[in-house]
Amino acid sequence: AIYRHGYGFYSRLTTKEKNIIGKQFQICLLLNTDSDEIKTKIAKTLLKNIRRYESNNVENLTVTADTNTQVSLNWNDISPNEVQFEIHRSLASDFSSSTILTASANSESFNDSGLTHNTTYFYKVCGVFDNGMKSDFSEVKEVKTKNEVAIPSALTATAQSNTEISLSWSDNSNN
């Protein structure tokens, strides 16, 4: 709610920031104009934009190993304001070194391929806004790519002599 007092407009905001979750703050906008209509419009716009960036854009992140070289990420997009998502992938849980991938606005899934088999990866996702600001990151998820062995196919045996056989097959692995 916005209320007027003297030359300022006030509003109470509840934050979701770590260490001060649920705390309320009062902000005051002092505008140098006599027009209440202009003051109200500016105040509402500023407060809308403050609320726009205050929370996470991603909920319920899941990461699943599809194959030995691909994982799929799925999440709920809870904000219509992002221009894209950043997907951070790392081999370390502290993300001391990470690869940043992107997904389009309003998407709720991403396939990450070209990975190494039998390897543990860590993922987290955030929204990116039109002004370059980012939302809070989702929770970190861990996944290990599969360690499947591709079975050869088209095995043929050809007699070369009474004591020798030649074998050939199709290699179906990519590693």
Tab-separated table of N, CA and C in Angstrom:
chain	number	residue	atom	x	y	z
A	1	ALA	N	0.840	-1.181	0.000
A	1	ALA	CA	0.000	0.000	0.000
A	1	ALA	C	0.881	1.239	0.000
A	2	ILE	N	0.450	2.224	-0.726
A	2	ILE	CA	1.162	3.495	-0.788
A	2	ILE	C	0.322	4.526	-0.052
A	3	TYR	N	0.955	5.308	0.817
A	3	TYR	CA	0.219	6.377	1.456
A	3	TYR	C	1.051	7.646	1.422
A	4	ARG	N	0.355	8.776	1.454
A	4	ARG	CA	0.990	10.078	1.316
A	4	ARG	C	1.149	10.705	2.686
A	5	HIS	N	2.303	11.348	2.871
A	5	HIS	CA	2.551	12.096	4.095
A	5	HIS	C	3.427	13.289	3.718
A	6	GLY	N	2.892	14.478	3.792
A	6	GLY	CA	3.661	15.669	3.401
A	6	GLY	C	4.035	15.586	1.930
A	7	TYR	N	5.320	15.708	1.646
A	7	TYR	CA	5.787	15.648	0.262
A	7	TYR	C	6.231	14.257	-0.154
A	8	GLY	N	6.139	13.287	0.741
A	8	GLY	CA	6.629	11.956	0.426
A	8	GLY	C	5.513	10.941	0.301
A	9	PHE	N	5.811	9.884	-0.404
A	9	PHE	CA	4.928	8.731	-0.495
A	9	PHE	C	5.649	7.577	0.172
A	10	TYR	N	4.938	6.817	0.974
A	10	TYR	CA	5.543	5.754	1.742
A	10	TYR	C	4.915	4.422	1.363
A	11	SER	N	5.700	3.362	1.513
A	11	SER	CA	5.174	2.028	1.327
A	11	SER	C	5.936	1.077	2.236
A	12	ARG	N	5.273	0.041	2.669
A	12	ARG	CA	5.944	-0.996	3.441
A	12	ARG	C	6.191	-2.175	2.508
A	13	LEU	N	7.425	-2.661	2.511
A	13	LEU	CA	7.807	-3.808	1.702
A	13	LEU	C	8.267	-4.920	2.620
A	14	THR	N	7.970	-6.146	2.261
A	14	THR	CA	8.474	-7.292	2.992
A	14	THR	C	9.537	-7.937	2.117
A	15	THR	N	10.707	-8.156	2.677
A	15	THR	CA	11.821	-8.686	1.898
A	15	THR	C	11.930	-10.197	2.042
A	16	LYS	N	12.561	-10.819	1.063
A	16	LYS	CA	12.840	-12.252	1.107
A	16	LYS	C	14.338	-12.502	1.132
A	17	GLU	N	15.129	-11.457	1.381
A	17	GLU	CA	16.584	-11.577	1.418
A	17	GLU	C	17.012	-12.463	2.581
A	18	LYS	N	18.112	-13.211	2.387
A	18	LYS	CA	18.662	-14.049	3.438
A	18	LYS	C	19.010	-13.182	4.646
A	19	ASN	N	18.870	-13.729	5.819
A	19	ASN	CA	19.171	-13.095	7.109
A	19	ASN	C	18.159	-12.027	7.517
A	20	ILE	N	17.315	-11.563	6.632
A	20	ILE	CA	16.304	-10.580	7.005
A	20	ILE	C	14.944	-10.966	6.420
A	21	ILE	N	14.727	-12.269	6.246
A	21	ILE	CA	13.494	-12.765	5.644
A	21	ILE	C	12.293	-12.301	6.457
A	22	GLY	N	11.303	-11.795	5.761
A	22	GLY	CA	10.060	-11.394	6.392
A	22	GLY	C	10.098	-10.044	7.081
A	23	LYS	N	11.242	-9.385	7.114
A	23	LYS	CA	11.338	-8.063	7.747
A	23	LYS	C	10.650	-7.030	6.866
A	24	GLN	N	10.029	-6.069	7.490
A	24	GLN	CA	9.378	-5.001	6.733
A	24	GLN	C	10.236	-3.754	6.780
A	25	PHE	N	10.273	-3.056	5.671
A	25	PHE	CA	11.009	-1.811	5.562
A	25	PHE	C	10.082	-0.750	5.021
A	26	GLN	N	10.240	0.427	5.516
A	26	GLN	CA	9.462	1.548	5.010
A	26	GLN	C	10.370	2.366	4.106
A	27	ILE	N	9.900	2.660	2.901
A	27	ILE	CA	10.677	3.509	2.008
A	27	ILE	C	9.894	4.791	1.773
A	28	CYS	N	10.606	5.838	1.505
A	28	CYS	CA	9.980	7.136	1.271
A	28	CYS	C	10.521	7.698	-0.034
A	29	LEU	N	9.630	8.165	-0.880
A	29	LEU	CA	10.006	8.816	-2.121
A	29	LEU	C	9.659	10.294	-1.997
A	30	LEU	N	10.650	11.138	-2.094
A	30	LEU	CA	10.414	12.581	-2.061
A	30	LEU	C	10.472	13.086	-3.490
A	31	LEU	N	9.364	13.577	-3.963
A	31	LEU	CA	9.256	14.011	-5.357
A	31	LEU	C	9.014	15.508	-5.420
A	32	ASN	N	9.752	16.167	-6.277
A	32	ASN	CA	9.688	17.621	-6.392
A	32	ASN	C	8.643	18.008	-7.447
A	33	THR	N	7.406	17.791	-7.131
A	33	THR	CA	6.305	18.201	-8.004
A	33	THR	C	5.066	18.411	-7.142
A	34	ASP	N	4.192	19.276	-7.590
A	34	ASP	CA	2.951	19.519	-6.857
A	34	ASP	C	1.828	18.584	-7.305
A	35	SER	N	2.049	17.841	-8.368
A	35	SER	CA	1.006	16.984	-8.919
A	35	SER	C	0.938	15.657	-8.168
A	36	ASP	N	-0.155	15.448	-7.444
A	36	ASP	CA	-0.338	14.182	-6.747
A	36	ASP	C	-0.437	13.018	-7.731
A	37	GLU	N	-1.005	13.262	-8.902
A	37	GLU	CA	-1.138	12.212	-9.914
A	37	GLU	C	0.235	11.737	-10.382
A	38	ILE	N	1.139	12.664	-10.639
A	38	ILE	CA	2.495	12.303	-11.075
A	38	ILE	C	3.233	11.586	-9.947
A	39	LYS	N	3.123	12.104	-8.716
A	39	LYS	CA	3.780	11.466	-7.577
A	39	LYS	C	3.300	10.026	-7.396
A	40	THR	N	2.002	9.831	-7.475
A	40	THR	CA	1.438	8.500	-7.298
A	40	THR	C	1.917	7.562	-8.397
A	41	LYS	N	1.911	8.035	-9.635
A	41	LYS	CA	2.338	7.204	-10.765
A	41	LYS	C	3.805	6.803	-10.623
A	42	ILE	N	4.680	7.748	-10.268
A	42	ILE	CA	6.103	7.452	-10.089
A	42	ILE	C	6.300	6.485	-8.928
A	43	ALA	N	5.623	6.727	-7.825
A	43	ALA	CA	5.761	5.861	-6.653
A	43	ALA	C	5.331	4.437	-6.972
A	44	LYS	N	4.197	4.274	-7.640
A	44	LYS	CA	3.712	2.934	-7.989
A	44	LYS	C	4.681	2.225	-8.931
A	45	THR	N	5.237	2.946	-9.894
A	45	THR	CA	6.191	2.349	-10.834
A	45	THR	C	7.455	1.901	-10.124
A	46	LEU	N	7.992	2.751	-9.249
A	46	LEU	CA	9.198	2.381	-8.515
A	46	LEU	C	8.962	1.173	-7.618
A	47	LEU	N	7.854	1.155	-6.913
A	47	LEU	CA	7.565	0.037	-6.017
A	47	LEU	C	7.325	-1.253	-6.789
A	48	LYS	N	6.694	-1.144	-7.935
A	48	LYS	CA	6.477	-2.323	-8.779
A	48	LYS	C	7.818	-2.904	-9.203
A	49	ASN	N	8.750	-2.040	-9.604
A	49	ASN	CA	10.056	-2.524	-10.042
A	49	ASN	C	10.888	-3.074	-8.895
A	50	ILE	N	10.752	-2.514	-7.705
A	50	ILE	CA	11.456	-3.072	-6.555
A	50	ILE	C	10.953	-4.489	-6.294
A	51	ARG	N	9.659	-4.678	-6.285
A	51	ARG	CA	9.080	-6.008	-6.042
A	51	ARG	C	9.435	-6.983	-7.150
A	52	ARG	N	9.594	-6.472	-8.356
A	52	ARG	CA	9.879	-7.298	-9.525
A	52	ARG	C	11.160	-8.100	-9.361
A	53	TYR	N	12.161	-7.557	-8.683
A	53	TYR	CA	13.460	-8.191	-8.589
A	53	TYR	C	13.753	-8.815	-7.233
A	54	GLU	N	12.798	-8.833	-6.335
A	54	GLU	CA	13.148	-9.201	-4.973
A	54	GLU	C	13.187	-10.697	-4.710
A	55	SER	N	12.691	-11.532	-5.599
A	55	SER	CA	12.634	-12.942	-5.255
A	55	SER	C	13.236	-13.822	-6.343
A	56	ASN	N	13.191	-15.085	-6.076
A	56	ASN	CA	13.696	-16.080	-7.003
A	56	ASN	C	12.702	-16.269	-8.146
A	57	ASN	N	13.201	-16.575	-9.319
A	57	ASN	CA	12.349	-16.844	-10.471
A	57	ASN	C	12.108	-18.325	-10.681
A	58	VAL	N	12.845	-19.153	-9.965
A	58	VAL	CA	12.834	-20.587	-10.225
A	58	VAL	C	12.458	-21.346	-8.955
A	59	GLU	N	11.511	-22.252	-9.091
A	59	GLU	CA	11.147	-23.141	-7.988
A	59	GLU	C	11.150	-24.571	-8.498
A	60	ASN	N	11.339	-25.490	-7.584
A	60	ASN	CA	11.226	-26.926	-7.853
A	60	ASN	C	12.168	-27.402	-8.955
A	61	LEU	N	13.418	-26.994	-8.911
A	61	LEU	CA	14.406	-27.448	-9.887
A	61	LEU	C	14.667	-28.934	-9.706
A	62	THR	N	14.601	-29.679	-10.804
A	62	THR	CA	14.990	-31.090	-10.813
A	62	THR	C	16.004	-31.290	-11.925
A	63	VAL	N	16.948	-32.184	-11.693
A	63	VAL	CA	17.971	-32.505	-12.685
A	63	VAL	C	18.042	-34.019	-12.777
A	64	THR	N	17.920	-34.544	-13.997
A	64	THR	CA	17.867	-35.985	-14.219
A	64	THR	C	18.890	-36.396	-15.265
A	65	ALA	N	19.638	-37.471	-14.981
A	65	ALA	CA	20.565	-38.017	-15.972
A	65	ALA	C	19.766	-38.817	-16.987
A	66	ASP	N	19.761	-38.359	-18.233
A	66	ASP	CA	19.034	-39.059	-19.296
A	66	ASP	C	19.880	-40.167	-19.902
A	67	THR	N	21.139	-39.858	-20.149
A	67	THR	CA	22.069	-40.815	-20.751
A	67	THR	C	23.421	-40.636	-20.080
A	68	ASN	N	24.439	-41.259	-20.654
A	68	ASN	CA	25.776	-41.083	-20.079
A	68	ASN	C	26.402	-39.752	-20.486
A	69	THR	N	25.760	-38.987	-21.382
A	69	THR	CA	26.318	-37.695	-21.805
A	69	THR	C	25.304	-36.549	-21.770
A	70	GLN	N	24.097	-36.789	-21.246
A	70	GLN	CA	23.079	-35.730	-21.228
A	70	GLN	C	22.251	-35.773	-19.957
A	71	VAL	N	21.954	-34.571	-19.427
A	71	VAL	CA	21.026	-34.436	-18.304
A	71	VAL	C	19.931	-33.450	-18.701
A	72	SER	N	18.775	-33.587	-18.095
A	72	SER	CA	17.682	-32.644	-18.344
A	72	SER	C	17.354	-31.918	-17.048
A	73	LEU	N	17.124	-30.613	-17.177
A	73	LEU	CA	16.742	-29.770	-16.052
A	73	LEU	C	15.302	-29.327	-16.262
A	74	ASN	N	14.524	-29.325	-15.202
A	74	ASN	CA	13.137	-28.851	-15.242
A	74	ASN	C	12.901	-27.994	-14.008
A	75	TRP	N	12.103	-26.924	-14.172
A	75	TRP	CA	11.787	-26.031	-13.059
A	75	TRP	C	10.457	-25.358	-13.314
A	76	ASN	N	9.944	-24.684	-12.309
A	76	ASN	CA	8.753	-23.853	-12.442
A	76	ASN	C	9.213	-22.405	-12.535
A	77	ASP	N	8.810	-21.729	-13.594
A	77	ASP	CA	9.103	-20.305	-13.773
A	77	ASP	C	8.005	-19.543	-13.050
A	78	ILE	N	8.355	-18.842	-11.975
A	78	ILE	CA	7.330	-18.174	-11.169
A	78	ILE	C	7.282	-16.668	-11.390
A	79	SER	N	7.984	-16.176	-12.410
A	79	SER	CA	7.959	-14.743	-12.704
A	79	SER	C	7.903	-14.537	-14.207
A	80	PRO	N	7.058	-13.628	-14.678
A	80	PRO	CA	6.972	-13.376	-16.115
A	80	PRO	C	7.964	-12.326	-16.598
A	81	ASN	N	8.871	-11.866	-15.740
A	81	ASN	CA	9.678	-10.698	-16.049
A	81	ASN	C	11.066	-10.964	-16.595
A	82	GLU	N	11.560	-12.196	-16.560
A	82	GLU	CA	12.936	-12.415	-16.982
A	82	GLU	C	13.059	-12.340	-18.507
A	83	VAL	N	14.277	-12.049	-18.971
A	83	VAL	CA	14.543	-12.067	-20.412
A	83	VAL	C	15.259	-13.350	-20.802
A	84	GLN	N	15.837	-14.022	-19.822
A	84	GLN	CA	16.440	-15.336	-20.028
A	84	GLN	C	16.762	-15.955	-18.675
A	85	PHE	N	17.167	-17.215	-18.706
A	85	PHE	CA	17.639	-17.904	-17.511
A	85	PHE	C	19.108	-18.224	-17.689
A	86	GLU	N	19.870	-18.130	-16.605
A	86	GLU	CA	21.236	-18.610	-16.589
A	86	GLU	C	21.263	-19.932	-15.846
A	87	ILE	N	21.889	-20.924	-16.470
A	87	ILE	CA	22.057	-22.235	-15.863
A	87	ILE	C	23.545	-22.383	-15.577
A	88	HIS	N	23.885	-22.508	-14.312
A	88	HIS	CA	25.283	-22.644	-13.921
A	88	HIS	C	25.563	-24.119	-13.655
A	89	ARG	N	26.577	-24.647	-14.352
A	89	ARG	CA	26.980	-26.046	-14.197
A	89	ARG	C	28.412	-26.077	-13.670
A	90	SER	N	28.660	-26.965	-12.704
A	90	SER	CA	29.999	-27.047	-12.123
A	90	SER	C	30.311	-28.480	-11.724
A	91	LEU	N	31.600	-28.777	-11.674
A	91	LEU	CA	32.058	-30.058	-11.137
A	91	LEU	C	32.248	-29.971	-9.620
A	92	ALA	N	32.199	-28.748	-9.086
A	92	ALA	CA	32.386	-28.525	-7.650
A	92	ALA	C	31.103	-27.963	-7.038
A	93	SER	N	30.747	-28.443	-5.867
A	93	SER	CA	29.507	-28.001	-5.227
A	93	SER	C	29.543	-26.534	-4.816
A	94	ASP	N	30.734	-25.955	-4.680
A	94	ASP	CA	30.831	-24.538	-4.317
A	94	ASP	C	30.876	-23.616	-5.547
A	95	PHE	N	30.782	-24.195	-6.731
A	95	PHE	CA	30.768	-23.451	-7.997
A	95	PHE	C	32.002	-22.549	-8.138
A	96	SER	N	33.139	-23.010	-7.594
A	96	SER	CA	34.373	-22.218	-7.702
A	96	SER	C	34.776	-22.023	-9.159
A	97	SER	N	34.389	-22.943	-9.997
A	97	SER	CA	34.572	-22.822	-11.438
A	97	SER	C	33.310	-23.372	-12.068
A	98	SER	N	32.699	-22.599	-12.955
A	98	SER	CA	31.446	-23.086	-13.536
A	98	SER	C	31.309	-22.652	-14.987
A	99	THR	N	30.451	-23.353	-15.682
A	99	THR	CA	30.073	-23.028	-17.054
A	99	THR	C	28.684	-22.424	-16.995
A	100	ILE	N	28.478	-21.315	-17.697
A	100	ILE	CA	27.165	-20.667	-17.711
A	100	ILE	C	26.496	-20.929	-19.049
A	101	LEU	N	25.319	-21.530	-18.967
A	101	LEU	CA	24.492	-21.815	-20.136
A	101	LEU	C	23.259	-20.937	-20.043
A	102	THR	N	22.537	-20.750	-21.141
A	102	THR	CA	21.341	-19.903	-21.091
A	102	THR	C	20.130	-20.620	-21.692
A	103	ALA	N	18.974	-20.261	-21.163
A	103	ALA	CA	17.687	-20.737	-21.687
A	103	ALA	C	16.803	-19.508	-21.882
A	104	SER	N	15.898	-19.589	-22.821
A	104	SER	CA	15.059	-18.438	-23.157
A	104	SER	C	14.062	-18.111	-22.047
A	105	ALA	N	13.554	-16.889	-22.089
A	105	ALA	CA	12.548	-16.437	-21.121
A	105	ALA	C	11.349	-17.365	-21.140
A	106	ASN	N	10.748	-17.543	-19.988
A	106	ASN	CA	9.535	-18.341	-19.801
A	106	ASN	C	9.729	-19.834	-20.048
A	107	SER	N	10.959	-20.276	-20.282
A	107	SER	CA	11.177	-21.713	-20.447
A	107	SER	C	11.179	-22.375	-19.075
A	108	GLU	N	10.902	-23.650	-19.072
A	108	GLU	CA	10.883	-24.398	-17.821
A	108	GLU	C	11.660	-25.702	-17.933
A	109	SER	N	12.519	-25.778	-18.959
A	109	SER	CA	13.349	-26.975	-19.109
A	109	SER	C	14.578	-26.650	-19.945
A	110	PHE	N	15.577	-27.515	-19.818
A	110	PHE	CA	16.820	-27.348	-20.561
A	110	PHE	C	17.523	-28.696	-20.612
A	111	ASN	N	18.049	-29.065	-21.778
A	111	ASN	CA	18.838	-30.284	-21.919
A	111	ASN	C	20.302	-29.902	-22.064
A	112	ASP	N	21.126	-30.460	-21.224
A	112	ASP	CA	22.563	-30.200	-21.253
A	112	ASP	C	23.242	-31.460	-21.768
A	113	SER	N	23.896	-31.360	-22.928
A	113	SER	CA	24.500	-32.540	-23.550
A	113	SER	C	25.998	-32.341	-23.754
A	114	GLY	N	26.653	-33.393	-24.215
A	114	GLY	CA	28.092	-33.349	-24.419
A	114	GLY	C	28.873	-33.507	-23.131
A	115	LEU	N	28.235	-34.084	-22.131
A	115	LEU	CA	28.859	-34.257	-20.819
A	115	LEU	C	29.701	-35.527	-20.791
A	116	THR	N	30.476	-35.698	-19.736
A	116	THR	CA	31.320	-36.877	-19.561
A	116	THR	C	30.548	-37.946	-18.793
A	117	HIS	N	30.668	-39.214	-19.251
A	117	HIS	CA	29.931	-40.288	-18.582
A	117	HIS	C	30.452	-40.518	-17.167
A	118	ASN	N	29.563	-40.987	-16.309
A	118	ASN	CA	29.885	-41.347	-14.933
A	118	ASN	C	30.547	-40.191	-14.163
A	119	THR	N	30.038	-38.971	-14.369
A	119	THR	CA	30.612	-37.783	-13.742
A	119	THR	C	29.522	-37.031	-12.980
A	120	THR	N	29.862	-36.501	-11.806
A	120	THR	CA	28.914	-35.740	-10.995
A	120	THR	C	28.982	-34.267	-11.377
A	121	TYR	N	27.806	-33.676	-11.615
A	121	TYR	CA	27.689	-32.253	-11.941
A	121	TYR	C	26.745	-31.594	-10.935
A	122	PHE	N	26.954	-30.305	-10.718
A	122	PHE	CA	26.094	-29.501	-9.853
A	122	PHE	C	25.480	-28.390	-10.706
A	123	TYR	N	24.186	-28.109	-10.458
A	123	TYR	CA	23.463	-27.105	-11.232
A	123	TYR	C	22.714	-26.146	-10.317
A	124	LYS	N	22.613	-24.897	-10.766
A	124	LYS	CA	21.726	-23.919	-10.144
A	124	LYS	C	21.269	-22.975	-11.260
A	125	VAL	N	20.083	-22.377	-11.082
A	125	VAL	CA	19.461	-21.573	-12.136
A	125	VAL	C	18.987	-20.248	-11.548
A	126	CYS	N	19.112	-19.175	-12.333
A	126	CYS	CA	18.575	-17.872	-11.922
A	126	CYS	C	17.965	-17.184	-13.138
A	127	GLY	N	17.085	-16.228	-12.885
A	127	GLY	CA	16.507	-15.419	-13.940
A	127	GLY	C	17.348	-14.176	-14.166
A	128	VAL	N	17.402	-13.706	-15.412
A	128	VAL	CA	18.105	-12.475	-15.760
A	128	VAL	C	17.063	-11.496	-16.296
A	129	PHE	N	17.090	-10.265	-15.791
A	129	PHE	CA	16.102	-9.259	-16.168
A	129	PHE	C	16.649	-8.317	-17.230
A	130	ASP	N	15.771	-7.510	-17.805
A	130	ASP	CA	16.143	-6.629	-18.912
A	130	ASP	C	17.197	-5.595	-18.534
A	131	ASN	N	17.346	-5.291	-17.258
A	131	ASN	CA	18.355	-4.318	-16.832
A	131	ASN	C	19.657	-4.990	-16.395
A	132	GLY	N	19.757	-6.308	-16.604
A	132	GLY	CA	20.961	-7.051	-16.249
A	132	GLY	C	20.963	-7.623	-14.846
A	133	MET	N	20.007	-7.199	-14.007
A	133	MET	CA	19.919	-7.759	-12.654
A	133	MET	C	19.523	-9.228	-12.737
A	134	LYS	N	19.904	-9.984	-11.711
A	134	LYS	CA	19.588	-11.410	-11.653
A	134	LYS	C	18.783	-11.716	-10.401
A	135	SER	N	17.928	-12.698	-10.511
A	135	SER	CA	17.185	-13.156	-9.343
A	135	SER	C	18.109	-13.986	-8.465
A	136	ASP	N	17.619	-14.361	-7.304
A	136	ASP	CA	18.351	-15.309	-6.475
A	136	ASP	C	18.469	-16.621	-7.236
A	137	PHE	N	19.480	-17.410	-6.902
A	137	PHE	CA	19.622	-18.727	-7.523
A	137	PHE	C	18.643	-19.712	-6.912
A	138	SER	N	18.300	-20.696	-7.709
A	138	SER	CA	17.515	-21.822	-7.201
A	138	SER	C	18.381	-22.608	-6.226
A	139	GLU	N	17.803	-23.607	-5.639
A	139	GLU	CA	18.592	-24.519	-4.825
A	139	GLU	C	19.572	-25.251	-5.754
A	140	VAL	N	20.688	-25.701	-5.191
A	140	VAL	CA	21.691	-26.435	-5.966
A	140	VAL	C	21.257	-27.894	-6.058
A	141	LYS	N	21.362	-28.449	-7.268
A	141	LYS	CA	21.025	-29.861	-7.483
A	141	LYS	C	22.243	-30.600	-8.014
A	142	GLU	N	22.383	-31.827	-7.582
A	142	GLU	CA	23.506	-32.681	-7.969
A	142	GLU	C	22.988	-33.846	-8.798
A	143	VAL	N	23.735	-34.213	-9.834
A	143	VAL	CA	23.350	-35.346	-10.671
A	143	VAL	C	24.611	-36.022	-11.190
A	144	LYS	N	24.548	-37.322	-11.356
A	144	LYS	CA	25.666	-38.078	-11.917
A	144	LYS	C	25.216	-38.684	-13.233
A	145	THR	N	25.973	-38.404	-14.296
A	145	THR	CA	25.622	-38.969	-15.595
A	145	THR	C	25.756	-40.487	-15.535
A	146	LYS	N	25.031	-41.143	-16.401
A	146	LYS	CA	25.007	-42.604	-16.393
A	146	LYS	C	26.339	-43.172	-16.867
A	147	ASN	N	26.568	-44.411	-16.494
A	147	ASN	CA	27.793	-45.104	-16.880
A	147	ASN	C	27.426	-46.323	-17.709
A	148	GLU	N	26.587	-46.102	-18.674
A	148	GLU	CA	26.121	-47.204	-19.511
A	148	GLU	C	27.165	-47.577	-20.549
A	149	VAL	N	27.279	-48.840	-20.783
A	149	VAL	CA	28.172	-49.340	-21.829
A	149	VAL	C	27.301	-49.690	-23.029
A	150	ALA	N	27.663	-49.149	-24.171
A	150	ALA	CA	26.911	-49.443	-25.395
A	150	ALA	C	27.325	-50.821	-25.908
A	151	ILE	N	26.352	-51.659	-26.120
A	151	ILE	CA	26.611	-53.020	-26.572
A	151	ILE	C	26.868	-53.010	-28.075
A	152	PRO	N	27.933	-53.686	-28.512
A	152	PRO	CA	28.183	-53.750	-29.957
A	152	PRO	C	27.057	-54.512	-30.658
A	153	SER	N	26.890	-54.229	-31.936
A	153	SER	CA	25.862	-54.920	-32.716
A	153	SER	C	26.464	-55.422	-34.030
A	154	ALA	N	25.677	-56.173	-34.766
A	154	ALA	CA	26.049	-56.701	-36.082
A	154	ALA	C	27.333	-57.547	-36.026
A	155	LEU	N	27.426	-58.409	-35.032
A	155	LEU	CA	28.586	-59.277	-34.901
A	155	LEU	C	28.568	-60.319	-36.022
A	156	THR	N	29.684	-60.458	-36.709
A	156	THR	CA	29.824	-61.496	-37.747
A	156	THR	C	31.137	-62.238	-37.513
A	157	ALA	N	31.097	-63.523	-37.797
A	157	ALA	CA	32.290	-64.367	-37.700
A	157	ALA	C	32.526	-64.987	-39.073
A	158	THR	N	33.746	-64.844	-39.557
A	158	THR	CA	34.099	-65.381	-40.874
A	158	THR	C	35.306	-66.299	-40.729
A	159	ALA	N	35.140	-67.557	-41.221
A	159	ALA	CA	36.255	-68.514	-41.152
A	159	ALA	C	37.329	-68.094	-42.144
A	160	GLN	N	38.539	-67.927	-41.655
A	160	GLN	CA	39.678	-67.577	-42.500
A	160	GLN	C	40.457	-68.830	-42.897
A	161	SER	N	40.432	-69.840	-41.991
A	161	SER	CA	41.106	-71.121	-42.223
A	161	SER	C	40.543	-72.106	-41.218
A	162	ASN	N	41.144	-73.318	-41.157
A	162	ASN	CA	40.695	-74.322	-40.186
A	162	ASN	C	41.009	-73.900	-38.747
A	163	THR	N	41.921	-72.974	-38.569
A	163	THR	CA	42.340	-72.584	-37.216
A	163	THR	C	42.170	-71.084	-36.944
A	164	GLU	N	41.556	-70.377	-37.866
A	164	GLU	CA	41.447	-68.923	-37.691
A	164	GLU	C	40.057	-68.428	-38.059
A	165	ILE	N	39.498	-67.537	-37.168
A	165	ILE	CA	38.190	-66.908	-37.407
A	165	ILE	C	38.380	-65.405	-37.296
A	166	SER	N	37.761	-64.685	-38.189
A	166	SER	CA	37.798	-63.219	-38.150
A	166	SER	C	36.458	-62.718	-37.622
A	167	LEU	N	36.507	-61.847	-36.610
A	167	LEU	CA	35.290	-61.267	-36.033
A	167	LEU	C	35.194	-59.798	-36.416
A	168	SER	N	33.962	-59.311	-36.663
A	168	SER	CA	33.739	-57.864	-36.899
A	168	SER	C	32.408	-57.493	-36.268
A	169	TRP	N	32.290	-56.253	-35.866
A	169	TRP	CA	31.072	-55.745	-35.229
A	169	TRP	C	30.997	-54.243	-35.386
A	170	SER	N	29.821	-53.685	-35.056
A	170	SER	CA	29.625	-52.237	-35.062
A	170	SER	C	29.777	-51.732	-33.634
A	171	ASP	N	30.651	-50.760	-33.463
A	171	ASP	CA	30.881	-50.143	-32.156
A	171	ASP	C	29.804	-49.067	-31.940
A	172	ASN	N	28.956	-49.243	-30.969
A	172	ASN	CA	27.857	-48.295	-30.704
A	172	ASN	C	28.164	-47.297	-29.590
A	173	SER	N	29.389	-47.317	-29.109
A	173	SER	CA	29.730	-46.373	-28.036
A	173	SER	C	30.270	-45.075	-28.619
A	174	ASN	N	30.214	-44.040	-27.811
A	174	ASN	CA	30.770	-42.755	-28.244
A	174	ASN	C	31.904	-42.336	-27.324
A	175	ASN	N	32.426	-43.293	-26.562
A	175	ASN	CA	33.523	-42.979	-25.651
A	175	ASN	C	34.568	-44.051	-25.730
